[in-house]
PDB file of C-alpha atoms in Angstrom:
ATOM      1  CA  MET P  31       8.062  -2.277  19.997  1.00 56.00           C
ATOM      2  CA  TRP P  32       6.299   0.830  21.311  1.00 68.00           C
ATOM      3  CA  VAL P  33       9.238   3.235  21.274  1.00 84.00           C
ATOM      4  CA  PRO P  34       9.043   5.433  18.162  1.00 94.00           C
ATOM      5  CA  THR P  35      12.188   7.416  17.462  1.00 92.00           C
ATOM      6  CA  THR P  36      10.351  10.730  16.992  1.00 96.00           C
ATOM      7  CA  VAL P  37       8.330  13.017  19.227  1.00 96.00           C
ATOM      8  CA  ALA P  38       5.456  13.026  16.719  1.00 96.00           C
ATOM      9  CA  GLY P  39       5.446   9.237  16.672  1.00 96.00           C
ATOM     10  CA  ARG P  40       5.318   9.023  20.458  1.00 96.00           C
ATOM     11  CA  GLU P  41       2.420  11.482  20.441  1.00 96.00           C
ATOM     12  CA  GLY P  42       0.706   9.247  17.894  1.00 97.00           C
ATOM     13  CA  VAL P  43       1.074   6.219  20.150  1.00 96.00           C
ATOM     14  CA  ARG P  44      -0.323   8.113  23.137  1.00 96.00           C
ATOM     15  CA  ALA P  45      -3.306   9.315  21.105  1.00 97.00           C
ATOM     16  CA  ILE P  46      -4.124   5.819  19.805  1.00 97.00           C
ATOM     17  CA  LEU P  47      -3.830   4.229  23.233  1.00 96.00           C
ATOM     18  CA  GLY P  48      -5.644   7.070  24.977  1.00 96.00           C
ATOM     19  CA  ALA P  49      -8.654   7.255  22.640  1.00 97.00           C
ATOM     20  CA  PRO P  50      -8.743   4.136  20.442  1.00 97.00           C
ATOM     21  CA  ARG P  51     -12.270   4.770  19.161  1.00 97.00           C
ATOM     22  CA  GLY P  52     -10.927   7.854  17.416  1.00 98.00           C
ATOM     23  CA  ALA P  53      -8.055   5.930  15.845  1.00 98.00           C
ATOM     24  CA  VAL P  54      -7.750   4.464  12.359  1.00 98.00           C
ATOM     25  CA  ILE P  55      -5.291   1.639  11.671  1.00 98.00           C
ATOM     26  CA  ALA P  56      -4.284   1.969   8.003  1.00 98.00           C
ATOM     27  CA  LEU P  57      -2.108  -0.602   6.270  1.00 98.00           C
ATOM     28  CA  ASP P  58      -0.534  -1.249   2.885  1.00 98.00           C
ATOM     29  CA  PHE P  59      -0.816  -4.856   1.638  1.00 97.00           C
ATOM     30  CA  ASP P  60       2.233  -6.118  -0.312  1.00 95.00           C
ATOM     31  CA  GLY P  61       5.404  -5.876   1.744  1.00 94.00           C
ATOM     32  CA  THR P  62       3.443  -4.802   4.817  1.00 96.00           C
ATOM     33  CA  LEU P  63       0.786  -7.428   5.452  1.00 98.00           C
ATOM     34  CA  ALA P  64       2.090  -9.898   2.859  1.00 97.00           C
ATOM     35  CA  PRO P  65       5.720 -10.800   2.090  1.00 94.00           C
ATOM     36  CA  ILE P  66       6.998  -9.708  -1.318  1.00 89.00           C
ATOM     37  CA  VAL P  67       7.194 -12.653  -3.744  1.00 89.00           C
ATOM     38  CA  ALA P  68       8.383 -12.980  -7.340  1.00 84.00           C
ATOM     39  CA  ASP P  69       4.868 -13.694  -8.625  1.00 87.00           C
ATOM     40  CA  PRO P  70       2.291 -11.233  -7.200  1.00 87.00           C
ATOM     41  CA  ALA P  71      -0.455 -13.804  -7.799  1.00 90.00           C
ATOM     42  CA  ARG P  72       1.164 -16.000  -5.139  1.00 93.00           C
ATOM     43  CA  ALA P  73       1.290 -13.318  -2.461  1.00 94.00           C
ATOM     44  CA  ARG P  74      -0.629 -14.111   0.711  1.00 97.00           C
ATOM     45  CA  ALA P  75      -0.923 -12.257   3.993  1.00 97.00           C
ATOM     46  CA  HIS P  76       1.349 -13.248   6.853  1.00 97.00           C
ATOM     47  CA  PRO P  77      -0.454 -16.004   8.807  1.00 97.00           C
ATOM     48  CA  GLY P  78      -0.796 -13.766  11.866  1.00 97.00           C
ATOM     49  CA  VAL P  79      -2.558 -10.889  10.074  1.00 98.00           C
ATOM     50  CA  VAL P  80      -6.183 -11.991  10.322  1.00 98.00           C
ATOM     51  CA  GLY P  81      -5.906 -12.895  14.003  1.00 97.00           C
ATOM     52  CA  ALA P  82      -4.268  -9.585  14.878  1.00 97.00           C
ATOM     53  CA  LEU P  83      -6.851  -7.563  12.947  1.00 98.00           C
ATOM     54  CA  ARG P  84      -9.757  -9.459  14.465  1.00 97.00           C
ATOM     55  CA  VAL P  85      -8.563  -8.323  17.879  1.00 96.00           C
ATOM     56  CA  LEU P  86      -7.951  -4.726  16.783  1.00 96.00           C
ATOM     57  CA  ALA P  87     -11.014  -4.046  14.634  1.00 96.00           C
ATOM     58  CA  PRO P  88     -13.601  -4.047  17.447  1.00 96.00           C
ATOM     59  CA  VAL P  89     -11.614  -1.690  19.694  1.00 97.00           C
ATOM     60  CA  VAL P  90     -10.468   1.040  17.273  1.00 98.00           C
ATOM     61  CA  GLY P  91     -12.409   3.442  15.082  1.00 98.00           C
ATOM     62  CA  ALA P  92     -11.595   1.590  11.866  1.00 98.00           C
ATOM     63  CA  VAL P  93      -9.146  -0.718  10.116  1.00 98.00           C
ATOM     64  CA  VAL P  94      -8.469   0.087   6.466  1.00 98.00           C
ATOM     65  CA  VAL P  95      -6.127  -1.518   3.938  1.00 98.00           C
ATOM     66  CA  VAL P  96      -4.872   0.901   1.265  1.00 98.00           C
ATOM     67  CA  THR P  97      -3.337  -0.936  -1.695  1.00 96.00           C
ATOM     68  CA  GLY P  98      -2.478  -0.668  -5.352  1.00 91.00           C
ATOM     69  CA  ARG P  99      -4.063  -4.067  -5.933  1.00 92.00           C
ATOM     70  CA  PRO P 100      -7.682  -4.515  -6.977  1.00 93.00           C
ATOM     71  CA  ALA P 101      -9.689  -4.393  -3.752  1.00 96.00           C
ATOM     72  CA  ALA P 102     -11.243  -7.836  -4.166  1.00 96.00           C
ATOM     73  CA  VAL P 103      -7.825  -9.397  -4.799  1.00 96.00           C
ATOM     74  CA  ALA P 104      -6.403  -7.935  -1.596  1.00 97.00           C
ATOM     75  CA  VAL P 105      -9.431  -9.255   0.287  1.00 98.00           C
ATOM     76  CA  GLU P 106      -8.925 -12.735  -1.173  1.00 97.00           C
ATOM     77  CA  TYR P 107      -5.150 -12.899  -0.731  1.00 97.00           C
ATOM     78  CA  GLY P 108      -5.342 -11.433   2.755  1.00 97.00           C
ATOM     79  CA  GLY P 109      -8.283 -13.454   4.045  1.00 97.00           C
ATOM     80  CA  LEU P 110      -9.733 -10.080   4.990  1.00 97.00           C
ATOM     81  CA  ALA P 111     -13.362 -11.092   4.534  1.00 96.00           C
ATOM     82  CA  GLY P 112     -12.841 -12.835   7.876  1.00 91.00           C
ATOM     83  CA  VAL P 113     -12.220  -9.534   9.669  1.00 95.00           C
ATOM     84  CA  PRO P 114     -15.545  -7.851  10.536  1.00 94.00           C
ATOM     85  CA  GLY P 115     -15.604  -4.137   9.752  1.00 94.00           C
ATOM     86  CA  VAL P 116     -12.397  -3.952   7.709  1.00 98.00           C
ATOM     87  CA  VAL P 117     -12.441  -1.670   4.651  1.00 98.00           C
ATOM     88  CA  VAL P 118     -10.147  -2.120   1.630  1.00 98.00           C
ATOM     89  CA  LEU P 119      -9.317   0.801  -0.652  1.00 98.00           C
ATOM     90  CA  GLY P 120      -7.944  -0.817  -3.815  1.00 95.00           C
ATOM     91  CA  HIS P 121      -6.252   0.657  -6.870  1.00 91.00           C
ATOM     92  CA  TYR P 122      -4.869   3.475  -4.702  1.00 92.00           C
ATOM     93  CA  GLY P 123      -8.377   4.376  -3.587  1.00 93.00           C
ATOM     94  CA  ALA P 124     -10.198   4.075  -6.917  1.00 91.00           C
ATOM     95  CA  GLU P 125     -12.027   0.994  -5.580  1.00 94.00           C
ATOM     96  CA  ARG P 126     -13.623   0.370  -2.207  1.00 97.00           C
ATOM     97  CA  TRP P 127     -14.492  -3.002  -0.699  1.00 98.00           C
ATOM     98  CA  GLU P 128     -16.768  -2.906   2.315  1.00 97.00           C
ATOM     99  CA  ASP P 129     -19.299  -5.405   3.689  1.00 94.00           C
ATOM    100  CA  GLY P 130     -18.563  -7.787   0.835  1.00 95.00           C
ATOM    101  CA  GLU P 131     -19.199  -5.325  -1.995  1.00 95.00           C
ATOM    102  CA  VAL P 132     -16.859  -3.402  -4.324  1.00 95.00           C
ATOM    103  CA  THR P 133     -17.750   0.070  -5.557  1.00 95.00           C
ATOM    104  CA  ALA P 134     -15.730   1.920  -8.198  1.00 90.00           C
ATOM    105  CA  PRO P 135     -15.992   4.464 -11.042  1.00 86.00           C
ATOM    106  CA  GLU P 136     -15.487   3.625 -14.727  1.00 89.00           C
ATOM    107  CA  VAL P 137     -12.010   2.496 -15.799  1.00 90.00           C
ATOM    108  CA  HIS P 138      -9.846   5.265 -17.306  1.00 92.00           C
ATOM    109  CA  PRO P 139      -9.828   4.757 -21.125  1.00 93.00           C
ATOM    110  CA  GLY P 140      -6.051   5.150 -21.279  1.00 95.00           C
ATOM    111  CA  VAL P 141      -5.559   1.826 -19.475  1.00 95.00           C
ATOM    112  CA  ALA P 142      -6.835  -0.122 -22.481  1.00 95.00           C
ATOM    113  CA  GLY P 143      -4.503   1.854 -24.746  1.00 96.00           C
ATOM    114  CA  VAL P 144      -1.330   1.139 -22.790  1.00 96.00           C
ATOM    115  CA  ARG P 145      -2.348  -2.477 -22.317  1.00 95.00           C
ATOM    116  CA  GLU P 146      -2.400  -2.880 -26.095  1.00 96.00           C
ATOM    117  CA  ALA P 147       0.713  -0.790 -26.803  1.00 96.00           C
ATOM    118  CA  LEU P 148       3.062  -2.107 -24.110  1.00 96.00           C
ATOM    119  CA  PRO P 149       4.239  -5.313 -25.852  1.00 95.00           C
ATOM    120  CA  GLU P 150       5.454  -3.339 -28.872  1.00 96.00           C
ATOM    121  CA  VAL P 151       7.188  -0.746 -26.674  1.00 96.00           C
ATOM    122  CA  LEU P 152       8.964  -3.422 -24.635  1.00 96.00           C
ATOM    123  CA  ALA P 153      10.113  -5.209 -27.790  1.00 95.00           C
ATOM    124  CA  ARG P 154      11.345  -1.985 -29.390  1.00 95.00           C
ATOM    125  CA  VAL P 155      13.574  -1.022 -26.448  1.00 95.00           C
ATOM    126  CA  GLY P 156      14.939  -4.549 -26.023  1.00 95.00           C
ATOM    127  CA  ALA P 157      13.359  -5.436 -22.691  1.00 95.00           C
ATOM    128  CA  PRO P 158      15.363  -8.372 -21.289  1.00 96.00           C
ATOM    129  CA  GLU P 159      14.007 -11.832 -20.669  1.00 95.00           C
ATOM    130  CA  GLY P 160      12.005 -11.951 -17.438  1.00 95.00           C
ATOM    131  CA  VAL P 161      10.243  -8.607 -17.862  1.00 96.00           C
ATOM    132  CA  TRP P 162       6.520  -9.209 -17.595  1.00 93.00           C
ATOM    133  CA  VAL P 163       3.310  -7.202 -17.576  1.00 95.00           C
ATOM    134  CA  GLU P 164       0.649  -7.503 -14.885  1.00 92.00           C
ATOM    135  CA  ASP P 165      -2.860  -6.442 -15.886  1.00 92.00           C
ATOM    136  CA  LYS P 166      -4.584  -5.054 -12.787  1.00 89.00           C
ATOM    137  CA  GLY P 167      -7.758  -4.046 -14.599  1.00 89.00           C
ATOM    138  CA  ARG P 168      -7.581  -0.354 -13.663  1.00 88.00           C
ATOM    139  CA  SER P 169      -3.828  -0.121 -14.189  1.00 91.00           C
ATOM    140  CA  VAL P 170      -0.968  -2.009 -15.827  1.00 95.00           C
ATOM    141  CA  ALA P 171       2.339  -2.840 -14.141  1.00 94.00           C
ATOM    142  CA  VAL P 172       5.696  -3.715 -15.712  1.00 97.00           C
ATOM    143  CA  HIS P 173       7.836  -5.935 -13.471  1.00 95.00           C
ATOM    144  CA  THR P 174      11.584  -6.552 -13.700  1.00 95.00           C
ATOM    145  CA  ARG P 175      12.071  -8.728 -10.595  1.00 91.00           C
ATOM    146  CA  ARG P 176      12.484 -11.918 -12.670  1.00 92.00           C
ATOM    147  CA  THR P 177      15.235 -10.560 -14.936  1.00 95.00           C
ATOM    148  CA  ALA P 178      18.943 -11.274 -14.535  1.00 94.00           C
ATOM    149  CA  ALA P 179      19.645  -7.614 -13.641  1.00 95.00           C
ATOM    150  CA  PRO P 180      16.386  -6.180 -12.240  1.00 93.00           C
ATOM    151  CA  GLU P 181      17.629  -2.665 -11.403  1.00 94.00           C
ATOM    152  CA  GLU P 182      19.274  -2.237 -14.817  1.00 96.00           C
ATOM    153  CA  ALA P 183      16.127  -3.449 -16.560  1.00 96.00           C
ATOM    154  CA  LEU P 184      14.045  -0.985 -14.559  1.00 96.00           C
ATOM    155  CA  GLU P 185      16.253   1.926 -15.626  1.00 96.00           C
ATOM    156  CA  LEU P 186      16.132   0.793 -19.254  1.00 96.00           C
ATOM    157  CA  LEU P 187      12.342   0.843 -19.215  1.00 97.00           C
ATOM    158  CA  ARG P 188      11.718   3.919 -17.070  1.00 96.00           C
ATOM    159  CA  ALA P 189      11.782   6.558 -19.858  1.00 96.00           C
ATOM    160  CA  PRO P 190       9.893   4.651 -22.596  1.00 97.00           C
ATOM    161  CA  VAL P 191       7.213   3.533 -20.133  1.00 97.00           C
ATOM    162  CA  ALA P 192       6.798   7.108 -18.889  1.00 96.00           C
ATOM    163  CA  GLU P 193       6.491   8.353 -22.473  1.00 96.00           C
ATOM    164  CA  LEU P 194       3.858   5.723 -23.246  1.00 97.00           C
ATOM    165  CA  ALA P 195       1.881   6.577 -20.107  1.00 96.00           C
ATOM    166  CA  ALA P 196       1.896  10.295 -20.911  1.00 96.00           C
ATOM    167  CA  GLY P 197       0.537   9.585 -24.370  1.00 96.00           C
ATOM    168  CA  TYR P 198      -2.553   8.017 -22.821  1.00 96.00           C
ATOM    169  CA  GLU P 199      -2.898  10.589 -20.017  1.00 95.00           C
ATOM    170  CA  LEU P 200      -1.710   8.160 -17.356  1.00 95.00           C
ATOM    171  CA  VAL P 201       1.068   8.509 -14.796  1.00 94.00           C
ATOM    172  CA  VAL P 202       3.829   6.098 -13.742  1.00 94.00           C
ATOM    173  CA  GLU P 203       4.020   4.987 -10.126  1.00 87.00           C
ATOM    174  CA  PRO P 204       7.474   3.484  -9.437  1.00 88.00           C
ATOM    175  CA  GLY P 205       7.953   0.772  -6.855  1.00 85.00           C
ATOM    176  CA  ARG P 206      10.344  -2.005  -5.974  1.00 83.00           C
ATOM    177  CA  LEU P 207      11.324  -3.353  -9.389  1.00 90.00           C
ATOM    178  CA  VAL P 208       8.009  -2.296 -10.910  1.00 92.00           C
ATOM    179  CA  LEU P 209       6.603   0.583 -12.966  1.00 95.00           C
ATOM    180  CA  GLU P 210       2.844   0.938 -12.736  1.00 94.00           C
ATOM    181  CA  LEU P 211       0.871   2.933 -15.298  1.00 95.00           C
ATOM    182  CA  ARG P 212      -2.327   4.299 -13.741  1.00 91.00           C
ATOM    183  CA  PRO P 213      -4.777   7.222 -13.875  1.00 92.00           C
ATOM    184  CA  PRO P 214      -3.610  10.578 -12.480  1.00 90.00           C
ATOM    185  CA  GLY P 215      -5.004  12.086  -9.297  1.00 83.00           C
ATOM    186  CA  VAL P 216      -5.323   8.731  -7.544  1.00 85.00           C
ATOM    187  CA  ASP P 217      -2.836   7.914  -4.808  1.00 92.00           C
ATOM    188  CA  LYS P 218      -2.684   6.474  -1.319  1.00 95.00           C
ATOM    189  CA  GLY P 219      -2.384   9.917   0.249  1.00 96.00           C
ATOM    190  CA  ALA P 220      -5.672  11.121  -1.221  1.00 94.00           C
ATOM    191  CA  ALA P 221      -7.360   7.808  -0.391  1.00 96.00           C
ATOM    192  CA  LEU P 222      -6.144   7.862   3.203  1.00 98.00           C
ATOM    193  CA  THR P 223      -7.015  11.520   3.765  1.00 97.00           C
ATOM    194  CA  GLY P 224     -10.526  11.014   2.425  1.00 96.00           C
ATOM    195  CA  PHE P 225     -11.097   7.992   4.653  1.00 98.00           C
ATOM    196  CA  LEU P 226      -9.798   9.711   7.788  1.00 98.00           C
ATOM    197  CA  ARG P 227     -12.030  12.728   7.187  1.00 97.00           C
ATOM    198  CA  GLU P 228     -15.011  10.443   6.551  1.00 97.00           C
ATOM    199  CA  ARG P 229     -14.448   8.687   9.870  1.00 97.00           C
ATOM    200  CA  GLY P 230     -13.596  11.838  11.828  1.00 97.00           C
ATOM    201  CA  ALA P 231     -10.314  10.281  12.925  1.00 98.00           C
ATOM    202  CA  ARG P 232      -8.305  11.905  15.673  1.00 98.00           C
ATOM    203  CA  SER P 233      -5.309   9.626  15.254  1.00 98.00           C
ATOM    204  CA  VAL P 234      -3.897   7.218  12.680  1.00 98.00           C
ATOM    205  CA  LEU P 235      -1.277   4.509  12.379  1.00 98.00           C
ATOM    206  CA  TYR P 236      -0.118   4.059   8.790  1.00 98.00           C
ATOM    207  CA  ALA P 237       2.257   1.230   7.821  1.00 98.00           C
ATOM    208  CA  GLY P 238       3.803   0.822   4.373  1.00 97.00           C
ATOM    209  CA  ASP P 239       6.933  -0.428   2.659  1.00 94.00           C
ATOM    210  CA  ASP P 240       7.342   1.069  -0.834  1.00 90.00           C
ATOM    211  CA  LEU P 241       7.434   4.278  -2.844  1.00 88.00           C
ATOM    212  CA  GLY P 242       3.683   4.163  -3.366  1.00 89.00           C
ATOM    213  CA  ASP P 243       3.334   4.710   0.378  1.00 95.00           C
ATOM    214  CA  VAL P 244       5.230   8.007   0.329  1.00 94.00           C
ATOM    215  CA  ALA P 245       2.012   9.864  -0.545  1.00 94.00           C
ATOM    216  CA  ALA P 246       0.289   8.330   2.483  1.00 97.00           C
ATOM    217  CA  PHE P 247       3.205   9.305   4.726  1.00 97.00           C
ATOM    218  CA  ALA P 248       2.973  12.859   3.378  1.00 97.00           C
ATOM    219  CA  ALA P 249      -0.771  12.912   4.051  1.00 97.00           C
ATOM    220  CA  VAL P 250      -0.254  11.905   7.686  1.00 98.00           C
ATOM    221  CA  GLU P 251       2.449  14.542   8.079  1.00 97.00           C
ATOM    222  CA  GLU P 252       0.054  17.176   6.728  1.00 97.00           C
ATOM    223  CA  LEU P 253      -2.812  16.015   8.919  1.00 97.00           C
ATOM    224  CA  ARG P 254      -0.626  16.326  11.989  1.00 97.00           C
ATOM    225  CA  GLY P 255      -0.723  20.057  11.343  1.00 96.00           C
ATOM    226  CA  GLU P 256      -4.524  19.866  11.607  1.00 96.00           C
ATOM    227  CA  GLY P 257      -4.428  18.122  14.970  1.00 97.00           C
ATOM    228  CA  VAL P 258      -4.620  14.483  13.845  1.00 98.00           C
ATOM    229  CA  ALA P 259      -1.932  12.522  15.680  1.00 98.00           C
ATOM    230  CA  GLY P 260      -0.056  10.057  13.508  1.00 98.00           C
ATOM    231  CA  LEU P 261       2.318   7.108  13.817  1.00 98.00           C
ATOM    232  CA  LEU P 262       4.247   6.307  10.611  1.00 98.00           C
ATOM    233  CA  VAL P 263       5.590   2.768  10.370  1.00 97.00           C
ATOM    234  CA  CYS P 264       8.024   1.529   7.725  1.00 96.00           C
ATOM    235  CA  SER P 265       7.865  -2.198   7.030  1.00 95.00           C
ATOM    236  CA  GLY P 266      11.490  -2.959   6.203  1.00 89.00           C
ATOM    237  CA  ALA P 267      12.093  -5.770   3.739  1.00 69.00           C
ATOM    238  CA  VAL P 268      13.566  -8.857   5.377  1.00 60.00           C
ATOM    239  CA  GLY P 269      17.017  -9.529   3.923  1.00 60.00           C
ATOM    240  CA  ASP P 270      17.023  -6.187   2.129  1.00 66.00           C
ATOM    241  CA  ALA P 271      17.346  -2.539   3.129  1.00 66.00           C
ATOM    242  CA  PRO P 272      14.041  -0.704   3.609  1.00 73.00           C
ATOM    243  CA  VAL P 273      13.053   1.970   1.114  1.00 83.00           C
ATOM    244  CA  LYS P 274      15.210   4.878   2.269  1.00 87.00           C
ATOM    245  CA  GLU P 275      12.644   7.631   1.807  1.00 87.00           C
ATOM    246  CA  LEU P 276      10.121   5.772   3.951  1.00 92.00           C
ATOM    247  CA  ALA P 277      12.651   4.748   6.591  1.00 91.00           C
ATOM    248  CA  ASP P 278      13.916   8.331   6.884  1.00 93.00           C
ATOM    249  CA  ARG P 279      10.376   9.672   7.416  1.00 95.00           C
ATOM    250  CA  ALA P 280       9.086   6.848   9.607  1.00 96.00           C
ATOM    251  CA  ASP P 281       8.603   7.085  13.356  1.00 97.00           C
ATOM    252  CA  LEU P 282       9.202   3.351  13.647  1.00 96.00           C
ATOM    253  CA  VAL P 283      10.825   0.720  11.388  1.00 94.00           C
ATOM    254  CA  VAL P 284       9.831  -2.927  11.821  1.00 94.00           C
ATOM    255  CA  ALA P 285      11.101  -6.124  10.220  1.00 92.00           C
ATOM    256  CA  GLY P 286       8.693  -6.697   7.352  1.00 93.00           C
ATOM    257  CA  PRO P 287       5.227  -8.252   7.638  1.00 96.00           C
ATOM    258  CA  ALA P 288       6.252 -10.319  10.662  1.00 95.00           C
ATOM    259  CA  GLY P 289       7.242  -7.107  12.428  1.00 95.00           C
ATOM    260  CA  VAL P 290       3.971  -5.448  11.415  1.00 97.00           C
ATOM    261  CA  VAL P 291       2.001  -8.399  12.814  1.00 97.00           C
ATOM    262  CA  GLU P 292       3.976  -8.207  16.058  1.00 96.00           C
ATOM    263  CA  LEU P 293       3.239  -4.487  16.297  1.00 97.00           C
ATOM    264  CA  LEU P 294      -0.475  -4.972  15.599  1.00 97.00           C
ATOM    265  CA  GLY P 295      -0.577  -7.773  18.145  1.00 96.00           C
ATOM    266  CA  ALA P 296       1.045  -5.577  20.789  1.00 95.00           C
ATOM    267  CA  LEU P 297      -1.427  -2.791  20.041  1.00 96.00           C
ATOM    268  CA  GLY P 298      -4.378  -5.153  20.240  1.00 95.00           C
ATOM    269  CA  GLU P 299      -3.160  -6.550  23.534  1.00 94.00           C
ATOM    270  CA  ALA P 300      -2.711  -3.059  24.968  1.00 94.00           C
ATOM    271  CA  LEU P 301      -6.237  -2.039  23.938  1.00 94.00           C
ATOM    272  CA  THR P 302      -8.135  -5.201  24.865  1.00 88.00           C
ATOM    273  CA  PRO P 303      -9.933  -4.940  28.221  1.00 78.00           C
ATOM    274  CA  ARG P 304      -8.740  -7.475  30.750  1.00 71.00           C
TER     275      ARG P 304
END
């Protein structure tokens, strides 16, 4: 469990264990803390998450969840209100939940435009049965997981969705069988970097599973050059190959949310005074 395949990863582990008060434990939600499900509204954190985080939170500098979901939704679906001190950066950092309150700027006006225009675009390009749109409030996501040929449907929609997003000054964030239209300049890398600087972190563990986590991986890699030790963890999908770009850059690959919980549990055990 504690044998990263890279030198940088092993240095990250040593830094976290050696000075836990300077460490931040940063985690994606879907696919990392919660198993991927066909209906995102039914996603719930792995049953071991809250217990593991309750042990970790008091002994490290901070625990933060960085997710594309609305912050309050991640808190609800994860049971995270039961973890004292946890912070949730939702909508790729556009929202912040802390101490029971959500703070956020105004919603980008382009979101309302794409929300209204998407049905016509999907009909015009012949989106297959099973394609559906998730309204996240600050972004809009087009899912193909429920179609007969999800990958083919995703490719069919990629160009027209990108064109629509550009027309409303939004960008498209691709993920596993999903295209999310959201404001530019907001990503997990920027959110994570800002949080680590705010907390004066000297080390960080970041765990993620999808393309949206690439920016966070890149941020940790850059921060290593500034003296912040980092451990990059890829949560590999159970029954499916992990996202290759994440797996190739990770210091450690674990078996989905269950593997993440096991890792967090091992870390908490190692850091808890006996």
